CSV table of C-alpha atoms and ligand atoms in Angstrom, one decimal:
chain,number,residue,atom,x,y,z
E,11,MET,CA,150.9,6.4,43.7
E,12,ASP,CA,154.0,4.9,42.3
E,13,VAL,CA,156.8,4.4,44.8
E,14,SER,CA,160.1,5.2,43.5
E,15,VAL,CA,163.0,3.0,44.9
E,16,GLU,CA,166.7,4.2,44.9
E,17,ARG,CA,168.7,0.9,45.2
E,18,ILE,CA,171.8,0.8,47.6
E,19,ALA,CA,174.9,-0.9,46.1
E,20,GLU,CA,175.3,-4.4,48.0
E,21,LYS,CA,178.7,-3.3,49.5
E,22,GLU,CA,177.2,-0.3,51.1
E,23,LEU,CA,174.4,-2.3,53.0
E,24,LYS,CA,175.1,-2.3,56.9
E,25,ALA,CA,176.1,-5.3,58.8
E,26,LYS,CA,173.1,-6.6,61.0
E,27,PRO,CA,173.4,-6.3,64.7
E,28,ALA,CA,173.8,-9.7,66.6
E,29,GLY,CA,170.5,-11.1,67.9
E,30,LYS,CA,170.7,-10.9,71.5
E,31,LYS,CA,172.1,-7.3,71.6
E,32,LEU,CA,169.3,-5.6,69.9
E,33,GLY,CA,168.1,-3.2,72.6
E,34,PHE,CA,165.1,-0.9,71.6
E,35,GLY,CA,165.6,1.6,68.8
E,36,VAL,CA,169.4,1.9,68.5
E,37,HIS,CA,169.8,0.1,65.0
E,38,PHE,CA,168.3,1.3,61.9
E,39,THR,CA,168.0,-0.5,58.6
E,40,ASP,CA,169.4,0.6,55.1
E,41,TYR,CA,166.4,2.0,53.7
E,42,MET,CA,163.6,4.5,54.7
E,43,LEU,CA,160.6,5.7,53.1
E,44,VAL,CA,159.8,9.5,52.7
E,45,MET,CA,156.9,11.4,51.2
E,46,SER,CA,156.5,15.1,51.2
E,47,TYR,CA,153.5,17.4,51.3
E,48,ARG,CA,152.9,20.8,50.1
E,49,GLU,CA,149.6,22.8,50.5
E,50,GLY,CA,147.8,23.0,47.3
E,51,ALA,CA,149.8,20.1,45.8
E,52,GLY,CA,149.0,17.5,48.2
E,53,TRP,CA,151.3,14.4,48.8
E,54,ALA,CA,153.9,13.8,46.4
E,55,ALA,CA,154.7,10.1,45.6
E,56,PRO,CA,156.6,8.1,48.2
E,57,ALA,CA,160.2,7.4,47.7
E,58,ILE,CA,162.3,4.5,49.2
E,59,LYS,CA,165.9,5.6,49.6
E,60,LYS,CA,169.0,5.1,51.7
E,61,TYR,CA,168.5,5.7,55.3
E,62,GLY,CA,170.2,9.0,56.3
E,63,ALA,CA,170.0,12.5,57.7
E,64,PHE,CA,167.4,15.0,56.5
E,65,SER,CA,168.4,18.6,55.8
E,66,LEU,CA,166.0,20.9,57.6
E,67,ASP,CA,165.7,24.6,57.7
E,68,PRO,CA,166.5,26.1,61.1
E,69,ALA,CA,163.0,27.7,60.9
E,70,ALA,CA,161.2,24.4,60.1
E,71,MET,CA,158.2,24.8,62.2
E,72,VAL,CA,158.5,21.4,63.7
E,73,LEU,CA,161.6,22.7,65.7
E,74,HIS,CA,159.6,25.7,67.0
E,75,TYR,CA,155.9,24.7,67.7
E,76,GLY,CA,156.1,20.9,67.6
E,77,GLN,CA,153.7,19.8,65.0
E,78,ALA,CA,155.1,16.1,65.0
E,79,ILE,CA,153.3,13.0,65.2
E,80,PHE,CA,154.3,9.3,64.8
E,81,GLU,CA,153.1,5.8,65.3
E,82,GLY,CA,154.7,2.5,66.4
E,83,LEU,CA,154.0,-1.0,65.0
E,84,LYS,CA,156.1,-4.1,64.3
E,85,ALA,CA,156.9,-6.8,61.9
E,86,TYR,CA,157.4,-10.3,63.1
E,87,ARG,CA,159.2,-13.2,61.7
E,88,GLY,CA,157.4,-16.4,61.9
E,89,ARG,CA,158.2,-20.1,60.8
E,90,GLU,CA,159.2,-20.8,57.2
E,91,ASP,CA,160.5,-17.4,56.6
E,92,ARG,CA,157.0,-15.7,57.0
E,93,VAL,CA,156.8,-12.2,58.0
E,94,TYR,CA,153.6,-10.5,59.4
E,95,LEU,CA,152.4,-7.2,60.5
E,96,PHE,CA,149.9,-6.6,63.3
E,97,ARG,CA,146.9,-4.3,62.6
E,98,PRO,CA,148.9,-1.9,60.5
E,99,ALA,CA,146.0,-0.1,59.2
E,100,ASP,CA,144.8,0.7,62.7
E,101,ASN,CA,148.0,2.4,63.2
E,102,LEU,CA,147.7,4.6,60.1
E,103,HIS,CA,144.2,5.6,61.0
E,104,ARG,CA,145.2,6.4,64.4
E,105,MET,CA,148.0,8.6,62.8
E,106,ASN,CA,145.3,10.5,60.9
E,107,ASP,CA,143.4,11.2,64.1
E,108,SER,CA,146.6,12.7,65.4
E,109,ALA,CA,147.1,14.7,62.2
E,110,VAL,CA,143.5,16.2,62.4
E,111,ARG,CA,144.2,17.2,66.2
E,112,MET,CA,147.6,18.7,65.2
E,113,CYS,CA,146.2,20.5,62.1
E,114,MET,CA,148.4,18.3,59.9
E,115,PRO,CA,147.5,16.6,56.6
E,116,VAL,CA,146.0,13.4,56.7
E,117,ILE,CA,148.0,10.5,54.9
E,118,PRO,CA,146.2,8.2,52.1
E,119,VAL,CA,146.0,5.1,54.3
E,120,ASP,CA,145.8,2.5,51.6
E,121,GLU,CA,148.6,3.9,49.6
E,122,VAL,CA,150.9,4.3,52.6
E,123,LEU,CA,150.2,0.8,53.5
E,124,ALA,CA,151.3,-0.4,50.2
E,125,ALA,CA,154.3,1.6,50.2
E,126,MET,CA,155.2,0.3,53.7
E,127,GLN,CA,154.8,-3.3,52.3
E,128,GLN,CA,157.1,-2.4,49.6
E,129,LEU,CA,159.7,-0.9,52.1
E,130,LEU,CA,159.3,-4.0,54.3
E,131,SER,CA,159.7,-6.4,51.5
E,132,LEU,CA,162.9,-4.9,50.6
E,133,GLU,CA,164.1,-5.0,54.4
E,134,ARG,CA,162.7,-8.3,55.2
E,135,ASP,CA,166.2,-9.6,56.2
E,136,TRP,CA,166.3,-7.2,58.8
E,137,VAL,CA,163.4,-8.8,60.7
E,138,PRO,CA,165.0,-10.6,63.5
E,139,ASP,CA,164.5,-14.3,63.8
E,140,ILE,CA,164.8,-14.7,67.6
E,141,GLY,CA,161.8,-15.2,69.9
E,142,GLY,CA,160.4,-11.9,71.2
E,143,ALA,CA,162.5,-9.8,68.8
E,144,SER,CA,160.9,-8.0,65.9
E,145,LEU,CA,161.3,-5.0,63.5
E,146,TYR,CA,159.9,-1.9,64.9
E,147,ILE,CA,158.2,0.4,62.4
E,148,ARG,CA,158.1,4.1,63.1
E,149,PRO,CA,156.0,6.2,60.6
E,150,THR,CA,156.4,9.8,61.6
E,151,MET,CA,155.2,13.3,60.2
E,152,ILE,CA,156.9,16.6,60.9
E,153,ALA,CA,156.3,20.1,59.7
E,154,THR,CA,159.0,21.3,57.6
E,155,GLU,CA,157.9,24.8,56.2
E,156,ALA,CA,160.4,27.5,57.4
E,157,ALA,CA,158.1,30.2,59.1
E,158,LEU,CA,157.9,31.5,62.6
E,159,GLY,CA,154.1,32.5,62.8
E,160,VAL,CA,152.0,30.1,64.9
E,161,ARG,CA,149.8,28.5,62.3
E,162,PRO,CA,149.6,25.1,60.7
E,163,ALA,CA,152.7,24.6,58.4
E,164,ARG,CA,152.0,24.4,54.6
E,165,GLU,CA,154.8,21.9,54.1
E,166,TYR,CA,155.3,18.4,55.8
E,167,LEU,CA,157.5,15.5,55.4
E,168,PHE,CA,156.0,12.0,56.2
E,169,PHE,CA,158.7,9.2,56.8
E,170,ILE,CA,159.0,5.5,57.9
E,171,ILE,CA,162.2,4.1,59.5
E,172,LEU,CA,162.8,0.6,60.7
E,173,SER,CA,164.7,-0.6,63.8
E,174,PRO,CA,165.3,-4.3,64.8
E,175,VAL,CA,164.3,-4.4,68.5
E,176,GLY,CA,164.3,-6.8,71.4
E,177,ALA,CA,162.2,-6.0,74.6
E,178,TYR,CA,161.5,-2.3,75.5
E,179,TYR,CA,162.1,-2.6,79.2
E,180,PRO,CA,165.6,-3.8,80.4
E,181,GLU,CA,163.5,-6.4,82.7
E,182,GLY,CA,162.6,-8.2,79.2
E,183,PHE,CA,159.1,-9.4,79.8
E,184,ASN,CA,159.5,-10.0,83.6
E,185,PRO,CA,157.6,-7.9,86.1
E,186,VAL,CA,158.4,-4.3,86.3
E,187,LYS,CA,158.3,-2.0,89.3
E,188,ILE,CA,156.1,1.1,88.7
E,189,CYS,CA,155.8,4.4,90.7
E,190,VAL,CA,152.6,6.4,90.9
E,191,THR,CA,153.3,10.1,90.4
E,192,ASP,CA,151.0,12.8,91.8
E,193,LYS,CA,153.6,15.5,91.2
E,194,TYR,CA,153.5,15.6,87.5
E,195,VAL,CA,150.7,15.0,85.1
E,196,ARG,CA,150.8,13.6,81.4
E,197,ALA,CA,147.8,15.2,79.8
E,198,VAL,CA,144.4,17.0,80.3
E,199,ARG,CA,141.0,16.5,78.7
E,200,GLY,CA,140.9,18.6,75.7
E,201,GLY,CA,144.8,18.5,75.3
E,202,VAL,CA,146.6,16.2,73.2
E,203,GLY,CA,146.9,13.2,75.6
E,204,ASN,CA,144.9,10.9,73.3
E,205,VAL,CA,147.1,11.7,70.3
E,206,LYS,CA,150.6,10.3,69.5
E,207,THR,CA,152.3,13.6,69.3
E,208,ALA,CA,156.0,14.1,70.3
E,209,GLY,CA,155.6,16.7,72.9
E,210,ASN,CA,153.6,14.2,75.2
E,211,TYR,CA,156.9,12.1,75.4
E,212,ALA,CA,159.0,15.2,76.0
E,213,ALA,CA,156.8,16.2,78.9
E,214,SER,CA,156.9,12.6,80.5
E,215,ILE,CA,160.7,12.3,80.6
E,216,ILE,CA,161.4,14.1,84.1
E,217,ALA,CA,158.7,11.9,85.7
E,218,ALA,CA,160.3,8.7,84.5
E,219,LEU,CA,163.7,10.0,85.5
E,220,GLU,CA,162.6,10.7,89.0
E,221,ALA,CA,160.9,7.2,89.2
E,222,GLN,CA,164.1,5.6,87.9
E,223,ALA,CA,166.2,7.5,90.5
E,224,LYS,CA,164.0,5.8,93.0
E,225,GLY,CA,164.5,2.3,91.5
E,226,TYR,CA,161.3,2.1,89.4
E,227,THR,CA,161.1,1.4,85.7
E,228,GLN,CA,158.2,3.7,84.7
E,229,VAL,CA,155.6,6.0,86.0
E,230,LEU,CA,151.9,5.5,86.6
E,231,TRP,CA,150.2,8.5,85.5
E,232,LEU,CA,147.1,10.1,87.4
E,233,ASP,CA,144.5,12.4,85.9
E,234,ALA,CA,145.5,16.1,85.8
E,235,VAL,CA,142.4,17.6,87.7
E,236,GLU,CA,142.0,15.4,90.7
E,237,ARG,CA,145.2,13.4,90.7
E,238,ARG,CA,142.9,10.4,91.7
E,239,TYR,CA,142.0,8.6,88.6
E,240,VAL,CA,144.5,6.2,86.9
E,241,GLU,CA,145.4,6.9,83.3
E,242,GLU,CA,148.2,5.1,81.8
E,243,ILE,CA,151.8,3.8,82.6
E,244,GLY,CA,154.8,5.4,80.9
E,245,THR,CA,154.3,4.6,77.3
E,246,SER,CA,151.5,2.2,77.5
E,247,ASN,CA,147.9,1.4,78.8
E,248,ILE,CA,147.3,-0.3,81.9
E,249,PHE,CA,145.0,-3.1,83.2
E,250,PHE,CA,143.9,-4.4,86.7
E,251,LEU,CA,142.4,-7.7,87.4
E,252,ILE,CA,140.1,-7.3,90.4
E,253,LYS,CA,137.8,-10.1,91.6
E,254,GLY,CA,138.0,-11.9,88.2
E,255,GLU,CA,137.1,-8.6,86.4
E,256,LEU,CA,139.6,-7.1,84.0
E,257,ILE,CA,139.4,-3.2,84.6
E,258,THR,CA,141.0,-0.5,82.3
E,259,PRO,CA,140.6,3.3,82.4
E,260,ALA,CA,138.1,4.5,79.8
E,261,LEU,CA,139.2,6.6,76.9
E,262,SER,CA,138.5,9.8,78.6
E,263,GLY,CA,140.3,12.0,76.1
E,264,SER,CA,143.5,12.1,77.8
E,265,ILE,CA,144.6,8.4,77.3
E,266,LEU,CA,146.1,7.1,74.2
E,267,PRO,CA,143.7,4.7,72.4
E,268,GLY,CA,146.3,1.9,72.3
E,269,ILE,CA,145.8,-0.9,69.6
E,270,THR,CA,147.3,-3.5,71.9
E,271,ARG,CA,144.8,-2.2,74.5
E,272,ASP,CA,142.1,-2.9,72.1
E,273,SER,CA,143.5,-6.3,71.3
E,274,VAL,CA,143.5,-7.3,75.0
E,275,ILE,CA,140.0,-6.2,75.6
E,276,LYS,CA,138.8,-8.2,72.5
E,277,LEU,CA,140.9,-11.3,73.4
E,278,ALA,CA,139.8,-11.2,77.1
E,279,ARG,CA,136.1,-10.8,76.2
E,280,SER,CA,136.5,-13.7,73.6
E,281,TRP,CA,137.7,-15.9,76.6
E,282,GLY,CA,134.5,-14.9,78.6
E,283,ILE,CA,136.4,-12.5,80.9
E,284,LYS,CA,134.3,-9.5,82.1
E,285,VAL,CA,136.3,-6.5,80.8
E,286,THR,CA,135.2,-3.1,82.1
E,287,GLU,CA,136.4,0.3,80.7
E,288,ARG,CA,135.7,2.9,83.4
E,289,PRO,CA,137.3,5.5,85.6
E,290,ILE,CA,139.3,3.7,88.4
E,291,THR,CA,141.0,5.6,91.3
E,292,ILE,CA,144.4,5.0,92.8
E,293,ASN,CA,142.7,4.6,96.1
E,294,GLU,CA,140.6,1.7,94.7
E,295,VAL,CA,143.5,0.0,93.4
E,296,ILE,CA,145.5,0.4,96.6
E,297,ALA,CA,142.5,-0.8,98.6
E,298,ALA,CA,142.2,-3.9,96.3
E,299,LEU,CA,145.9,-4.5,96.8
E,300,GLU,CA,145.5,-4.3,100.6
E,301,ASP,CA,142.7,-6.5,100.9
E,302,GLY,CA,144.0,-9.3,98.3
E,303,SER,CA,141.2,-8.7,95.7
E,304,LEU,CA,143.6,-7.5,93.1
E,305,ALA,CA,145.2,-10.3,91.4
E,306,GLU,CA,147.3,-8.8,88.6
E,307,ILE,CA,148.3,-5.5,87.0
E,308,PHE,CA,149.8,-5.1,83.5
E,309,ALA,CA,150.8,-2.7,80.9
E,310,SER,CA,150.0,-3.1,77.1
E,311,GLY,CA,151.6,-1.5,74.3
E,312,THR,CA,153.3,-2.2,70.9
E,313,ALA,CA,156.8,-1.6,72.4
E,314,ALA,CA,155.9,-3.0,75.8
E,315,VAL,CA,153.7,-6.0,74.3
E,316,ILE,CA,152.3,-7.0,77.7
E,317,SER,CA,154.4,-6.1,80.7
E,318,PRO,CA,153.3,-7.4,84.2
E,319,VAL,CA,153.6,-4.9,87.0
E,320,GLY,CA,155.4,-6.5,89.9
E,321,ALA,CA,155.2,-3.7,92.4
E,322,LEU,CA,153.6,-0.4,92.8
E,323,ASN,CA,154.8,2.6,94.8
E,324,TYR,CA,152.1,5.1,95.9
E,325,LYS,CA,153.2,7.9,98.2
E,326,ASP,CA,156.5,6.3,99.3
E,327,ARG,CA,155.1,3.0,100.0
E,328,GLU,CA,155.6,0.0,98.0
E,329,TYR,CA,152.9,-2.5,97.4
E,330,PRO,CA,153.8,-5.9,95.8
E,331,VAL,CA,151.6,-7.3,93.1
E,332,ASN,CA,150.9,-11.0,92.8
E,333,GLY,CA,154.0,-11.9,94.8
E,334,GLU,CA,156.2,-9.9,92.1
E,335,THR,CA,155.6,-12.5,89.6
E,336,THR,CA,153.8,-12.6,86.3
E,337,GLY,CA,150.3,-13.6,86.6
E,338,PRO,CA,148.3,-16.1,84.6
E,339,LEU,CA,146.2,-13.8,82.6
E,340,ALA,CA,149.1,-11.5,81.8
E,341,GLN,CA,151.0,-14.5,80.7
E,342,ARG,CA,148.1,-16.0,78.6
E,343,LEU,CA,147.5,-12.6,76.8
E,344,PHE,CA,151.2,-12.3,76.1
E,345,ASP,CA,151.4,-15.9,74.7
E,346,GLU,CA,148.3,-15.4,72.6
E,347,LEU,CA,149.2,-11.9,71.3
E,348,GLN,CA,152.9,-13.1,70.4
E,349,GLY,CA,151.3,-16.5,68.9
E,350,ILE,CA,149.1,-14.4,66.7
E,351,GLN,CA,151.9,-12.0,65.9
E,352,TYR,CA,154.4,-14.6,65.0
E,353,GLY,CA,151.9,-16.6,62.9
E,354,GLU,CA,151.8,-19.5,65.5
E,355,ARG,CA,148.2,-19.2,66.8
E,356,ARG,CA,144.9,-18.8,64.9
E,357,ASP,CA,144.0,-15.1,64.1
E,358,HIS,CA,140.4,-15.3,65.0
E,359,PHE,CA,140.1,-11.5,64.5
E,360,GLY,CA,142.0,-11.1,61.2
E,361,TRP,CA,144.7,-9.0,62.7
E,362,ARG,CA,147.7,-10.3,61.0
E,363,VAL,CA,148.8,-9.2,57.6
E,364,PRO,CA,151.6,-10.9,55.7
E,365,VAL,CA,154.5,-9.1,54.2
E,366,GLU,CA,155.3,-10.2,50.7
E,367,HIS,CA,158.6,-11.2,49.2
E,368,ALA,CA,160.1,-8.5,47.1
E,369,ALA,CA,160.0,-8.9,43.3
E,370,LYS,CA,163.7,-9.5,42.4
D,6,COI,C1,154.9,2.1,71.1
D,6,COI,O1,154.6,1.3,71.9
D,6,COI,O2,155.1,1.9,69.9
D,6,COI,C2,155.4,3.4,71.5
D,6,COI,O3,155.1,4.3,70.7
D,6,COI,C3,155.9,3.6,72.7
D,6,COI,C4,157.2,4.3,72.7
D,6,COI,C5,157.2,5.7,72.7
D,6,COI,C6,158.4,3.5,72.6
């Protein structure tokens, strides 16, 4: 597929935000990529054009029935002006898994990857050059057909927008305080908890707000049926280091299959650490905190990277984790992942993909 590019005049380009004030997802670059789909015709060729508002019919099906899926990945600036992506094809394949569950069309992964590369080459200067910062990439698909019957839409828009970002949490990469919720649930098996669809995030906000009102950064979700088994933290997966074993909830159908989660499992195993994916109850976690056998808890995600958990609140009791400091395994994983992502460490797994310079 040929990608068309509508160039913006130099004087219309935006000023780039100052390095230290990036925040998360508040600045957007000059260009975006769009690609439309119509049943029968399939995907049209992708177009790179000026970042800006879409015009949507008020009856667009995404606004009513929520056919909306997205992904999150990042571009990192390394030494000597090199820019890298991390496992980008995995994100696009996961997007297709989401598409299948939400009755949306799958995207042609290789073509979209090539078009994304072209967008990034054009926007290379937006990749921040300060440690820990990156260019967040948000591929998204929405149902655009104007119709009110509940059925799969026949028209869709796929787009990619880019946002230079710093750390996701206000704590930066320092330990965060997490509150276990047994009042709300995130997902049920057979539902959509294992796909990246917008409604999952909408449903999570009230729990996050209530946790924040109590002084916690995010929520730890329990399973929807028994409210006993740990699922995930806010927008990321979770790991526990207990008696030298790294434990993470198994992908039961209601947990998002994180690409950072998978990277953590592979890295830790390659270091000889025993990693177990299995159901783990909140009672087991609390007991291990109480008897001192739990050494570390951390979250993993594209936005969150590796976020150590410094304290856990369960049933209004706060349990400090590892003296509220970053544990050595979380630190090692953070350093290794970032080292690979920024091109400073050897990439034994072949996860890093360079972004080429645009042809002038
Ligand atoms: C990510 O980690 O990329 C996510 O999608 C989480 C988020 C909703 C900010």
